[in-house]
Amino acid sequence: MDDKTKAIVAHITIIGWIISLVLNSQEKEELTSFYLRQLLGLFLTGLVFSFIPYVGWIISIVVFIFWILSLVASIQGEKQVTPVVGDYFQEWFKGL
């Protein structure tokens, strides 16, 4: 599977993310690693804030919009950092 395809698969639920993680662990590729870090941050942010009434729901909607932007960028084969928090995700999860 090529780098772009693995990055796209990572966007398809947590199972797709795990599949991309396993495939990328055999042969690390830059685009896939980038989106694995971005999506892990988005998944965790959405999960943490989804339990907070009202404000958490709004943040979850924003996370969903960021996920769509990330998916579109991965389909185009570009590395696009998630607005506001993407640089932090790249730093925090650089082990992926």
PDB file of C-alpha atoms in Angstrom:
ATOM      1  CA  MET A   1       0.000   0.000   0.000  1.00  0.00           C
ATOM      2  CA  ASP A   2       1.426   3.404  -0.881  1.00  0.00           C
ATOM      3  CA  ASP A   3       1.920   6.325   1.484  1.00  0.00           C
ATOM      4  CA  LYS A   4      -1.119   8.332   0.342  1.00  0.00           C
ATOM      5  CA  THR A   5      -3.471   5.343   0.595  1.00  0.00           C
ATOM      6  CA  LYS A   6      -2.345   4.575   4.156  1.00  0.00           C
ATOM      7  CA  ALA A   7      -2.915   8.221   5.112  1.00  0.00           C
ATOM      8  CA  ILE A   8      -6.455   8.064   3.712  1.00  0.00           C
ATOM      9  CA  VAL A   9      -7.218   4.728   5.427  1.00  0.00           C
ATOM     10  CA  ALA A  10      -6.102   6.244   8.744  1.00  0.00           C
ATOM     11  CA  HIS A  11      -9.037   8.648   8.511  1.00  0.00           C
ATOM     12  CA  ILE A  12     -11.612   5.843   8.344  1.00  0.00           C
ATOM     13  CA  THR A  13     -12.560   5.174  11.989  1.00  0.00           C
ATOM     14  CA  ILE A  14     -10.202   4.020  14.693  1.00  0.00           C
ATOM     15  CA  ILE A  15      -9.871   0.610  12.995  1.00  0.00           C
ATOM     16  CA  GLY A  16      -8.509   2.238   9.840  1.00  0.00           C
ATOM     17  CA  TRP A  17      -6.116   4.245  12.000  1.00  0.00           C
ATOM     18  CA  ILE A  18      -4.833   1.041  13.647  1.00  0.00           C
ATOM     19  CA  ILE A  19      -4.429  -0.664  10.256  1.00  0.00           C
ATOM     20  CA  SER A  20      -2.403   2.302   8.995  1.00  0.00           C
ATOM     21  CA  LEU A  21      -0.326   2.288  12.173  1.00  0.00           C
ATOM     22  CA  VAL A  22       0.533  -1.399  11.755  1.00  0.00           C
ATOM     23  CA  LEU A  23       1.316  -1.010   8.047  1.00  0.00           C
ATOM     24  CA  ASN A  24       3.403   2.089   8.725  1.00  0.00           C
ATOM     25  CA  SER A  25       5.390   0.390  11.490  1.00  0.00           C
ATOM     26  CA  GLN A  26       6.893  -1.995   8.938  1.00  0.00           C
ATOM     27  CA  GLU A  27       8.085   0.784   6.652  1.00  0.00           C
ATOM     28  CA  LYS A  28       7.769   4.319   8.034  1.00  0.00           C
ATOM     29  CA  GLU A  29       6.516   6.785   5.464  1.00  0.00           C
ATOM     30  CA  GLU A  30       6.392  10.530   6.047  1.00  0.00           C
ATOM     31  CA  LEU A  31       2.834  11.350   4.946  1.00  0.00           C
ATOM     32  CA  THR A  32       1.283   8.445   6.835  1.00  0.00           C
ATOM     33  CA  SER A  33       3.218   9.223  10.018  1.00  0.00           C
ATOM     34  CA  PHE A  34       2.142  12.859   9.769  1.00  0.00           C
ATOM     35  CA  TYR A  35      -1.549  11.971   9.548  1.00  0.00           C
ATOM     36  CA  LEU A  36      -1.320   9.278  12.215  1.00  0.00           C
ATOM     37  CA  ARG A  37      -0.104  11.958  14.634  1.00  0.00           C
ATOM     38  CA  GLN A  38      -2.743  14.475  13.529  1.00  0.00           C
ATOM     39  CA  LEU A  39      -5.589  11.979  13.805  1.00  0.00           C
ATOM     40  CA  LEU A  40      -4.515  10.595  17.167  1.00  0.00           C
ATOM     41  CA  GLY A  41      -4.663  14.132  18.512  1.00  0.00           C
ATOM     42  CA  LEU A  42      -8.057  14.762  16.923  1.00  0.00           C
ATOM     43  CA  PHE A  43      -9.487  11.455  18.189  1.00  0.00           C
ATOM     44  CA  LEU A  44      -8.283  12.110  21.739  1.00  0.00           C
ATOM     45  CA  THR A  45      -9.477  15.725  21.721  1.00  0.00           C
ATOM     46  CA  GLY A  46     -12.904  14.692  20.467  1.00  0.00           C
ATOM     47  CA  LEU A  47     -13.135  11.914  23.029  1.00  0.00           C
ATOM     48  CA  VAL A  48     -12.125  14.067  25.996  1.00  0.00           C
ATOM     49  CA  PHE A  49     -14.394  16.996  25.174  1.00  0.00           C
ATOM     50  CA  SER A  50     -17.403  14.964  24.034  1.00  0.00           C
ATOM     51  CA  PHE A  51     -18.416  14.306  27.644  1.00  0.00           C
ATOM     52  CA  ILE A  52     -18.694  17.984  28.573  1.00  0.00           C
ATOM     53  CA  PRO A  53     -22.225  19.290  27.997  1.00  0.00           C
ATOM     54  CA  TYR A  54     -22.736  22.090  25.462  1.00  0.00           C
ATOM     55  CA  VAL A  55     -19.150  23.386  25.156  1.00  0.00           C
ATOM     56  CA  GLY A  56     -17.845  19.878  24.579  1.00  0.00           C
ATOM     57  CA  TRP A  57     -20.387  19.257  21.873  1.00  0.00           C
ATOM     58  CA  ILE A  58     -19.348  22.422  20.066  1.00  0.00           C
ATOM     59  CA  ILE A  59     -15.697  21.426  20.331  1.00  0.00           C
ATOM     60  CA  SER A  60     -16.598  17.975  18.992  1.00  0.00           C
ATOM     61  CA  ILE A  61     -18.207  19.610  15.952  1.00  0.00           C
ATOM     62  CA  VAL A  62     -15.054  21.670  15.409  1.00  0.00           C
ATOM     63  CA  VAL A  63     -12.961  18.487  15.684  1.00  0.00           C
ATOM     64  CA  PHE A  64     -15.200  16.872  13.060  1.00  0.00           C
ATOM     65  CA  ILE A  65     -14.635  19.834  10.720  1.00  0.00           C
ATOM     66  CA  PHE A  66     -10.867  19.559  11.293  1.00  0.00           C
ATOM     67  CA  TRP A  67     -11.134  15.837  10.482  1.00  0.00           C
ATOM     68  CA  ILE A  68     -12.817  16.637   7.163  1.00  0.00           C
ATOM     69  CA  LEU A  69     -10.105  19.182   6.323  1.00  0.00           C
ATOM     70  CA  SER A  70      -7.471  16.586   7.176  1.00  0.00           C
ATOM     71  CA  LEU A  71      -9.153  13.949   5.014  1.00  0.00           C
ATOM     72  CA  VAL A  72      -9.312  16.292   2.027  1.00  0.00           C
ATOM     73  CA  ALA A  73      -5.637  17.200   2.409  1.00  0.00           C
ATOM     74  CA  SER A  74      -4.623  13.531   2.641  1.00  0.00           C
ATOM     75  CA  ILE A  75      -6.625  12.732  -0.506  1.00  0.00           C
ATOM     76  CA  GLN A  76      -4.668  15.482  -2.250  1.00  0.00           C
ATOM     77  CA  GLY A  77      -1.409  14.035  -0.902  1.00  0.00           C
ATOM     78  CA  GLU A  78      -0.505  17.202   1.008  1.00  0.00           C
ATOM     79  CA  LYS A  79       0.593  17.613   4.604  1.00  0.00           C
ATOM     80  CA  GLN A  80      -1.742  20.171   6.139  1.00  0.00           C
ATOM     81  CA  VAL A  81      -1.431  20.887   9.845  1.00  0.00           C
ATOM     82  CA  THR A  82      -4.694  20.978  11.784  1.00  0.00           C
ATOM     83  CA  PRO A  83      -5.511  24.597  12.692  1.00  0.00           C
ATOM     84  CA  VAL A  84      -4.601  25.733  16.213  1.00  0.00           C
ATOM     85  CA  VAL A  85      -3.472  22.375  17.658  1.00  0.00           C
ATOM     86  CA  GLY A  86      -1.804  20.501  14.783  1.00  0.00           C
ATOM     87  CA  ASP A  87       1.738  21.596  15.623  1.00  0.00           C
ATOM     88  CA  TYR A  88       1.239  20.364  19.181  1.00  0.00           C
ATOM     89  CA  PHE A  89       0.039  16.984  17.901  1.00  0.00           C
ATOM     90  CA  GLN A  90       3.155  16.662  15.749  1.00  0.00           C
ATOM     91  CA  GLU A  91       5.363  17.411  18.751  1.00  0.00           C
ATOM     92  CA  TRP A  92       3.506  15.302  21.312  1.00  0.00           C
ATOM     93  CA  PHE A  93       3.167  12.189  19.180  1.00  0.00           C
ATOM     94  CA  LYS A  94       6.485  12.286  17.304  1.00  0.00           C
ATOM     95  CA  GLY A  95       7.125   8.660  18.291  1.00  0.00           C
ATOM     96  CA  LEU A  96       4.583   7.449  15.702  1.00  0.00           C
TER      97      LEU A  96
END
